[in-house]
Coordinates of C-alpha atoms in Angstrom, one line a residue:
X1 CA 50.5 69.5 116.4
X2 CA 52.5 72.0 114.5
X3 CA 54.8 74.3 116.0
X4 CA 53.4 77.8 116.0
X5 CA 56.3 80.0 116.9
X6 CA 58.0 81.1 119.9
X7 CA 56.2 83.6 122.2
X8 CA 57.1 87.3 122.3
X9 CA 58.7 88.5 125.3
X10 CA 56.7 90.9 127.3
X11 CA 58.1 94.3 127.9
X12 CA 55.6 95.6 130.5
X13 CA 56.9 93.5 133.3
X14 CA 60.1 95.7 133.5
X15 CA 59.9 98.9 135.4
X16 CA 60.7 102.1 133.4
X17 CA 63.7 103.9 134.7
X18 CA 63.4 107.6 135.9
X19 CA 64.3 109.8 133.1
X20 CA 67.3 112.0 133.7
X21 CA 66.8 114.6 131.0
X22 CA 64.0 116.2 129.3
X23 CA 63.9 113.7 126.5
X24 CA 61.3 111.0 126.8
X25 CA 62.4 107.5 127.9
X26 CA 62.4 106.2 124.2
X27 CA 65.0 103.7 125.3
X28 CA 62.8 101.9 127.7
X29 CA 60.8 100.6 124.9
X30 CA 62.2 98.0 122.5
X31 CA 65.9 98.0 122.2
X32 CA 65.8 98.7 118.5
X33 CA 63.5 98.2 115.6
X34 CA 65.8 95.5 114.3
X35 CA 65.2 93.4 117.4
X36 CA 61.6 94.1 117.7
X37 CA 60.3 90.6 116.5
X38 CA 61.9 87.4 116.8
X39 CA 63.8 85.9 113.7
X40 CA 62.4 82.6 113.8
X41 CA 60.4 81.7 110.5
X42 CA 56.7 80.7 111.4
X43 CA 55.6 77.6 109.5
X44 CA 52.2 79.1 108.7
X45 CA 50.7 82.6 109.5
X46 CA 49.5 83.0 112.9
X47 CA 46.3 84.6 111.6
X48 CA 45.2 81.3 110.2
X49 CA 42.9 79.1 112.4
X50 CA 44.4 76.2 114.1
X51 CA 43.7 72.8 113.1
X52 CA 45.3 69.6 114.2
X53 CA 47.2 67.3 111.6
X54 CA 47.1 64.1 113.6
X55 CA 43.4 63.1 113.7
X56 CA 42.0 64.8 110.6
X57 CA 42.9 64.9 107.0
X58 CA 41.6 67.3 104.4
X59 CA 38.9 65.7 102.4
X60 CA 37.9 66.6 98.7
X61 CA 35.2 69.2 98.4
X62 CA 33.2 66.8 96.0
X63 CA 34.0 63.3 97.2
X64 CA 33.3 60.5 94.6
X65 CA 31.1 57.7 95.5
X66 CA 32.0 55.3 92.9
X67 CA 35.4 54.0 94.2
X68 CA 33.5 53.3 97.6
X69 CA 30.8 51.4 95.9
X70 CA 33.3 49.2 93.7
X71 CA 35.5 48.4 96.7
X72 CA 32.6 47.3 98.7
X73 CA 31.4 45.0 96.2
X74 CA 35.0 43.5 95.9
X75 CA 35.3 43.2 99.6
X76 CA 31.8 41.4 99.9
X77 CA 32.5 39.0 97.1
X78 CA 36.0 38.1 98.7
X79 CA 35.0 37.7 102.3
X80 CA 31.5 36.6 102.1
X81 CA 31.1 33.2 103.8
X82 CA 29.1 30.5 102.2
X83 CA 25.8 29.8 103.2
X84 CA 25.5 27.1 105.8
X85 CA 23.4 25.1 103.5
X86 CA 26.1 25.2 101.0
X87 CA 29.0 24.1 103.4
X88 CA 29.5 20.3 103.6
X89 CA 31.4 20.3 106.9
X90 CA 31.9 22.6 109.9
X91 CA 35.1 24.4 111.0
X92 CA 35.9 26.2 114.1
X93 CA 36.3 29.9 113.7
X94 CA 37.1 31.6 117.1
X95 CA 37.0 30.2 120.7
X96 CA 35.1 31.9 123.5
X97 CA 38.4 33.0 124.9
X98 CA 39.2 34.8 122.0
X99 CA 35.8 36.3 121.9
X100 CA 36.3 37.6 125.6
X101 CA 39.8 38.7 124.8
X102 CA 38.7 40.6 121.8
X103 CA 35.9 42.2 123.9
X104 CA 38.5 43.2 126.5
X105 CA 40.8 44.5 124.0
X106 CA 38.0 46.8 122.6
X107 CA 37.0 47.9 125.9
X108 CA 40.8 48.7 126.8
X109 CA 41.2 50.7 123.4
X110 CA 37.9 52.4 124.0
X111 CA 39.0 53.6 127.6
X112 CA 42.4 54.5 126.3
X113 CA 40.9 56.5 123.4
X114 CA 38.4 58.2 125.5
X115 CA 41.2 58.9 128.1
X116 CA 43.4 60.3 125.4
X117 CA 40.5 62.3 123.9
X118 CA 39.7 63.6 127.3
X119 CA 43.3 64.6 128.1
X120 CA 43.4 66.2 124.7
X121 CA 40.3 68.2 125.4
X122 CA 41.5 69.6 128.6
X123 CA 45.1 70.2 127.3
X124 CA 43.3 71.9 124.3
X125 CA 40.9 74.1 126.6
X126 CA 43.9 74.9 128.7
X127 CA 46.0 75.9 125.6
X128 CA 43.3 77.9 124.2
X129 CA 43.0 79.9 127.4
X130 CA 46.9 80.2 127.9
X131 CA 47.2 81.4 124.2
X132 CA 44.0 83.7 124.4
X133 CA 45.5 85.3 127.7
X134 CA 48.9 85.4 125.9
X135 CA 47.5 87.0 122.8
X136 CA 45.6 89.5 125.1
X137 CA 48.5 90.5 127.1
X138 CA 50.7 90.8 123.9
X139 CA 48.1 93.0 122.4
X140 CA 47.8 95.0 125.6
X141 CA 51.5 95.4 125.7
X142 CA 51.6 96.5 122.0
X143 CA 48.7 99.0 122.8
X144 CA 50.7 100.4 125.6
X145 CA 53.7 100.8 123.5
X146 CA 51.7 102.5 120.9
X147 CA 50.5 104.8 123.5
X148 CA 53.9 105.6 124.8
X149 CA 54.9 106.2 121.3
X150 CA 52.1 108.6 120.7
X151 CA 52.9 110.4 123.8
X152 CA 56.6 110.6 122.6
X153 CA 55.4 111.9 119.2
X154 CA 53.2 114.4 120.9
X155 CA 55.9 115.7 123.2
X156 CA 58.3 116.2 120.3
X157 CA 55.5 117.8 118.2
X158 CA 54.8 120.5 120.9
X159 CA 58.6 121.0 121.0
X160 CA 58.7 121.5 117.4
X161 CA 55.6 123.8 117.3
X162 CA 57.1 125.8 120.2
X163 CA 60.4 126.2 118.5
X164 CA 58.6 126.7 115.2
X165 CA 56.8 129.6 116.6
X166 CA 59.9 131.2 118.1
X167 CA 61.7 131.0 114.9
X168 CA 58.8 132.4 112.8
X169 CA 58.7 135.4 115.4
X170 CA 62.6 135.8 115.0
X171 CA 62.4 135.7 111.3
X172 CA 59.6 138.3 111.4
X173 CA 61.5 140.5 113.7
X174 CA 64.7 140.3 111.6
X175 CA 62.8 140.9 108.5
X176 CA 61.5 144.2 110.3
X177 CA 65.0 145.1 111.3
X178 CA 66.4 144.4 107.8
X179 CA 63.7 146.7 106.2
X180 CA 64.8 149.4 108.7
X181 CA 68.4 148.8 107.7
X182 CA 67.4 149.2 104.1
X183 CA 65.5 152.5 104.8
X184 CA 68.4 153.9 106.7
X185 CA 71.0 153.0 103.8
X186 CA 68.4 154.7 101.4
X187 CA 68.2 157.8 103.7
X188 CA 72.1 158.3 103.7
X189 CA 72.1 158.4 100.0
X190 CA 70.3 161.9 100.2
X191 CA 72.8 163.0 103.1
X192 CA 75.7 162.0 100.8
X193 CA 74.3 163.8 97.7
X194 CA 73.9 167.1 100.0
X195 CA 77.5 166.9 101.1
X196 CA 78.7 166.3 97.5
X197 CA 76.5 169.1 96.2
X198 CA 77.8 171.5 98.8
X199 CA 81.4 170.5 97.5
X200 CA 80.4 171.1 93.8
X201 CA 78.9 174.4 94.7
X202 CA 82.0 175.7 96.5
X203 CA 83.9 174.8 93.5
X204 CA 82.1 177.9 92.0
X205 CA 83.8 180.3 94.3
X206 CA 86.0 182.9 92.7
X207 CA 89.4 184.3 93.0
X208 CA 91.0 184.4 96.6
X209 CA 88.0 183.0 98.2
X210 CA 88.6 179.4 96.3
X211 CA 90.5 178.3 99.3
X212 CA 90.8 174.8 101.0
X213 CA 89.3 176.1 104.2
X214 CA 87.9 174.2 107.2
X215 CA 84.5 173.8 105.7
X216 CA 85.9 172.0 102.6
X217 CA 87.9 169.7 105.0
X218 CA 84.8 168.9 107.2
X219 CA 82.8 168.2 104.0
X220 CA 85.2 165.9 102.6
X221 CA 85.2 164.2 106.0
X222 CA 81.5 164.0 106.0
X223 CA 81.5 162.3 102.7
X224 CA 84.0 159.6 103.8
X225 CA 81.9 159.2 107.0
X226 CA 78.7 158.5 105.2
X227 CA 80.5 156.2 102.7
X228 CA 82.1 154.2 105.7
X229 CA 78.6 154.0 107.2
X230 CA 77.1 152.8 103.9
X231 CA 79.7 150.2 103.7
X232 CA 79.1 148.8 107.1
X233 CA 75.3 149.0 106.6
X234 CA 75.7 147.0 103.5
X235 CA 77.9 144.4 105.0
X236 CA 75.2 143.9 107.8
X237 CA 72.4 143.8 105.2
X238 CA 74.3 141.0 103.3
X239 CA 74.6 139.2 106.7
X240 CA 70.9 139.8 107.3
X241 CA 69.9 138.2 103.9
X242 CA 72.1 135.2 104.6
X243 CA 70.8 134.9 108.3
X244 CA 67.2 135.1 106.9
X245 CA 68.0 132.3 104.4
X246 CA 69.3 130.3 107.3
X247 CA 66.4 130.9 109.3
X248 CA 63.9 129.8 106.6
X249 CA 65.9 126.7 105.9
X250 CA 65.7 125.7 109.6
X251 CA 61.9 126.8 109.6
X252 CA 61.5 124.4 106.5
X253 CA 63.2 121.6 108.3
X254 CA 60.9 122.1 111.5
X255 CA 57.8 122.3 109.3
X256 CA 58.8 119.2 107.4
X257 CA 59.5 117.4 110.6
X258 CA 56.4 118.6 112.2
X259 CA 54.3 117.5 109.0
X260 CA 55.8 114.0 109.5
X261 CA 55.2 114.0 113.2
X262 CA 51.6 114.9 112.6
X263 CA 51.2 112.2 110.0
X264 CA 52.9 109.6 112.2
X265 CA 50.8 110.9 115.2
X266 CA 47.5 110.4 113.2
X267 CA 48.7 106.9 112.2
X268 CA 49.8 105.8 115.5
X269 CA 47.0 107.2 117.5
X270 CA 44.7 105.3 114.8
X271 CA 46.7 102.1 115.8
X272 CA 46.5 103.0 119.3
X273 CA 42.6 103.0 119.2
X274 CA 42.4 99.9 116.9
X275 CA 40.4 97.0 118.7
X276 CA 39.4 93.7 117.6
X277 CA 35.8 94.9 116.8
X278 CA 37.1 98.0 115.0
X279 CA 36.2 98.5 111.4
X280 CA 39.0 98.2 108.8
X281 CA 40.9 95.4 110.3
X282 CA 41.8 92.7 107.7
X283 CA 44.6 90.5 106.8
X284 CA 47.8 91.7 105.2
X285 CA 49.9 88.4 104.7
X286 CA 53.7 88.7 104.9
X287 CA 53.7 92.3 106.4
X288 CA 55.4 91.0 109.4
X289 CA 58.3 89.8 107.3
X290 CA 58.9 93.5 105.9
X291 CA 61.0 95.8 108.0
X292 CA 60.2 99.2 106.6
X293 CA 61.7 101.1 109.4
X294 CA 64.6 103.5 108.8
X295 CA 65.5 104.5 112.3
X296 CA 65.6 103.4 115.8
X297 CA 64.2 105.4 118.8
X298 CA 67.4 107.0 119.6
X299 CA 68.3 108.2 116.0
X300 CA 64.6 109.3 115.7
X301 CA 64.9 111.3 118.9
X302 CA 68.2 112.7 118.0
X303 CA 67.0 113.8 114.5
X304 CA 64.4 116.0 115.9
X305 CA 66.6 117.2 118.7
X306 CA 69.1 118.1 116.2
X307 CA 66.5 120.1 114.3
X308 CA 65.5 122.0 117.3
X309 CA 69.1 122.6 118.4
X310 CA 69.8 123.9 115.0
X311 CA 66.9 126.2 114.9
X312 CA 68.0 127.4 118.3
X313 CA 71.4 128.2 117.1
X314 CA 70.2 130.0 114.2
X315 CA 67.8 132.0 116.4
X316 CA 70.5 132.9 118.8
X317 CA 72.8 134.1 115.8
X318 CA 69.7 136.0 114.4
X319 CA 69.2 137.7 117.9
X320 CA 72.8 138.8 117.8
X321 CA 72.6 140.0 114.3
X322 CA 69.6 142.2 115.3
X323 CA 71.5 143.6 118.2
X324 CA 74.2 144.4 116.0
X325 CA 72.1 146.0 113.4
X326 CA 70.3 148.1 116.2
X327 CA 73.7 149.2 117.5
X328 CA 75.0 150.1 114.1
X329 CA 72.0 152.1 113.2
X330 CA 72.3 153.9 116.4
X331 CA 76.3 154.3 116.1
X332 CA 76.1 155.6 112.2
X333 CA 73.2 157.9 113.0
X334 CA 75.3 159.5 115.8
X335 CA 78.5 159.8 113.6
X336 CA 76.6 161.3 110.8
X337 CA 74.9 163.7 113.0
X338 CA 78.1 164.8 114.8
X339 CA 79.8 165.3 111.5
X340 CA 76.7 167.2 110.2
X341 CA 76.9 169.5 113.1
X342 CA 80.7 170.0 112.6
X343 CA 80.2 171.0 109.1
X344 CA 77.3 173.4 109.8
X345 CA 79.4 175.0 112.5
X346 CA 82.2 175.4 110.0
X347 CA 79.8 176.8 107.5
X348 CA 78.6 179.3 110.3
X349 CA 82.0 180.4 111.1
X350 CA 83.0 180.7 107.4
X351 CA 79.8 182.8 106.6
X352 CA 80.6 185.1 109.6
X353 CA 84.1 185.6 108.4
X354 CA 82.9 186.3 104.9
X355 CA 80.4 188.7 105.9
X356 CA 82.7 190.6 108.1
X357 CA 85.3 190.8 105.2
X358 CA 82.4 191.9 102.8
X359 CA 81.5 194.6 105.4
X360 CA 85.0 195.9 105.6
X361 CA 85.4 195.8 101.9
X362 CA 82.3 197.9 101.7
X363 CA 83.7 200.3 104.2
X364 CA 87.0 200.7 102.5
X365 CA 85.1 201.1 99.1
X366 CA 83.1 203.7 100.6
X367 CA 86.2 205.5 101.8
X368 CA 87.9 205.1 98.6
X369 CA 85.1 206.5 96.6
X370 CA 85.2 209.5 99.0
X371 CA 89.0 209.8 98.5
X372 CA 88.4 209.7 94.7
X373 CA 86.0 212.4 94.9
X374 CA 88.4 214.6 96.9
X375 CA 91.3 213.8 94.7
X376 CA 89.3 214.8 91.6
X377 CA 88.1 218.0 93.3
X378 CA 91.8 218.6 94.1
X379 CA 92.7 218.0 90.5
X380 CA 90.2 220.6 89.3
X381 CA 91.4 223.2 91.9
X382 CA 95.0 222.5 90.6
X383 CA 93.9 223.0 87.1
X384 CA 92.1 226.2 88.2
X385 CA 95.2 227.4 90.0
X386 CA 97.3 226.8 86.9
X387 CA 94.9 228.5 84.8
X388 CA 95.0 231.5 87.2
X389 CA 98.8 231.6 87.3
X390 CA 98.9 231.8 83.6
X391 CA 97.2 235.2 83.7
X392 CA 99.8 236.6 86.0
X393 CA 102.7 235.2 83.8
X394 CA 101.1 236.7 80.7
X395 CA 100.9 240.1 82.5
X396 CA 104.6 239.9 83.7
X397 CA 105.9 238.8 80.5
X398 CA 103.8 241.5 78.5
X399 CA 105.3 244.0 80.8
X400 CA 108.8 242.7 80.2
X401 CA 108.1 242.8 76.5
X402 CA 106.9 246.2 76.5
X403 CA 109.8 247.5 78.4
X404 CA 112.1 246.2 75.9
X405 CA 111.0 248.8 73.6
X406 CA 112.3 251.6 75.7
X407 CA 114.7 253.7 73.9
X408 CA 118.7 254.0 74.4
X409 CA 119.4 254.5 77.8
X410 CA 116.0 253.9 79.1
X411 CA 116.6 250.3 78.8
X412 CA 117.6 250.3 82.6
X413 CA 117.9 247.3 84.8
X414 CA 116.0 249.0 87.4
X415 CA 113.9 247.4 90.3
X416 CA 111.0 247.2 88.5
X417 CA 113.0 245.3 85.8
X418 CA 114.4 242.8 88.0
X419 CA 111.0 242.5 89.9
X420 CA 109.3 241.6 86.6
X421 CA 112.1 239.1 85.8
X422 CA 111.6 237.5 89.2
X423 CA 107.9 237.6 88.9
X424 CA 108.0 235.7 85.7
X425 CA 110.5 233.0 87.0
X426 CA 108.5 232.8 90.2
X427 CA 105.3 232.5 88.5
X428 CA 106.8 230.0 86.0
X429 CA 108.1 227.9 88.9
X430 CA 104.7 227.9 90.6
X431 CA 103.0 226.7 87.4
X432 CA 105.7 223.9 87.2
X433 CA 104.9 223.1 90.8
X434 CA 101.4 222.9 90.2
X435 CA 101.6 220.9 87.0
X436 CA 103.6 218.3 88.9
X437 CA 101.3 218.3 91.6
X438 CA 98.4 217.8 89.1
X439 CA 100.4 214.8 87.7
X440 CA 100.8 213.3 91.0
X441 CA 97.1 213.9 91.8
X442 CA 96.1 212.3 88.7
X443 CA 98.5 209.3 89.6
X444 CA 96.9 209.1 92.9
X445 CA 93.5 209.1 91.2
X446 CA 94.3 206.2 89.0
X447 CA 95.7 204.2 92.0
X448 CA 92.4 205.2 93.8
X449 CA 90.4 203.9 90.9
X450 CA 92.5 200.7 90.6
X451 CA 91.8 200.1 94.4
X452 CA 88.3 200.9 93.8
X453 CA 88.1 198.3 91.1
X454 CA 89.9 195.7 93.2
X455 CA 87.7 196.4 96.2
X456 CA 84.6 196.0 94.0
X457 CA 85.9 192.7 92.6
X458 CA 86.6 191.5 96.1
X459 CA 83.4 192.7 97.2
X460 CA 81.7 190.6 94.2
X461 CA 83.9 187.6 95.2
X462 CA 82.7 187.7 98.8
X463 CA 79.1 188.2 97.8
X464 CA 79.3 185.1 95.6
X465 CA 80.9 183.2 98.3
X466 CA 78.3 184.3 100.8
X467 CA 75.5 183.3 98.4
X468 CA 77.1 179.9 97.8
X469 CA 77.8 179.0 101.6
X470 CA 74.7 180.8 103.1
X471 CA 71.9 180.4 100.2
X472 CA 72.7 177.3 98.4
X473 CA 74.8 175.1 100.9
X474 CA 72.9 175.9 104.1
X475 CA 69.4 175.9 102.5
X476 CA 70.2 172.3 101.4
X477 CA 71.5 171.3 104.7
X478 CA 68.4 172.6 106.4
X479 CA 66.6 169.4 105.0
X480 CA 68.9 166.9 106.6
X481 CA 67.0 163.7 107.8
X482 CA 66.0 163.3 111.3
X483 CA 67.6 160.8 113.7
X484 CA 64.3 158.6 113.5
X485 CA 64.8 158.3 109.7
X486 CA 68.6 157.7 110.1
X487 CA 67.8 154.5 112.1
X488 CA 65.1 153.4 109.7
X489 CA 61.9 153.9 111.7
X490 CA 60.2 156.4 109.1

């Protein structure tokens, strides 16, 4: 009888060790996929029906009768004894002992043949039963191993599904935070534009009001603060984009592994439920000699475990980045709000100072106008006084001129003459004094007019500064975005 091959070692007899970790006891199965099957070459396929080679020979499908007929004729011709009537003498063929011994030999050979046949039948029946039990046991072990494999695949599939759900949720959450960060970054552009517009408008101040005051310092600080916040937001936005790419890569690996697991689960579950009476079973000759496996249970489990660990690591990094972005949004919003309040406070103080200066200028201008009016009235009165004094001078000089016509001795330097001379000098001095006072009054009037012009110009400057700070700048700063908008919720 031909050698059919060595018997596979049963694996169900060994007890499974208690698992020490969360991984399934993959190692309790076959040691590896390479040592799964014996390496001895079978002489023929196990799926072929058994047939002995000792007692039977393969006959032709269509045997020919002619050779047998010819041979029978030849044998009959050579061995045919002549008829008794043709023989001339009798000759001895066999003795009775030979005949008995021949019968005994035939009996013994018959007994031996039957004994051998009976022993062969018993051995064959026992062999058939043993091989049947062994085959069933091997198939049961294989079915059990397939069931364990299906459970292992199901376990890892559930782990991948759980991790995939967590990763999808984390990716969606990080995407929402990234959108909030983008909205907050967009909102800072309007705030920055307001600060720059305020600086641009304040450059239109005139004269002495074009000063580098506290408002301008705080506005420049506000611009720097917003630019610094934007830089940090852009940096975290780039990190969020890179983290989302890493999350999607991990998610893709998990989805690919899950797809492979589902396919393997479906195939192994189908194999696990295949029976001898199932439909679709057939011969696939030589398939046992092809080792299409690419991994062992340890590397197979490690591959999925590495994918899950990578996904968990990316999720942890994503959660940390989300916390950093949340903190950044709160910190930048507080920084911009605090600086915004400082600028507004400086604007309020500067507007109050400018308004107070404007009111004082208006008061001084009113007093100056009043003084100009009084000075003009004084000039008019001085001119009138000078005009009045000319009449007295004319009378005195006319009297002196007339008295020069007195004849001879009558030209006396009497008291009247002396008084008239003194009157002329006195009136002339008075006129000179009044004219000097008139010139002084006119100079004073010119100074007052110049002061009036200066005050009016300064008043216009202050009014322009008030208009810029109060009307243009503060009106724009009333539309500052709320805290919710600065953290990206709206």
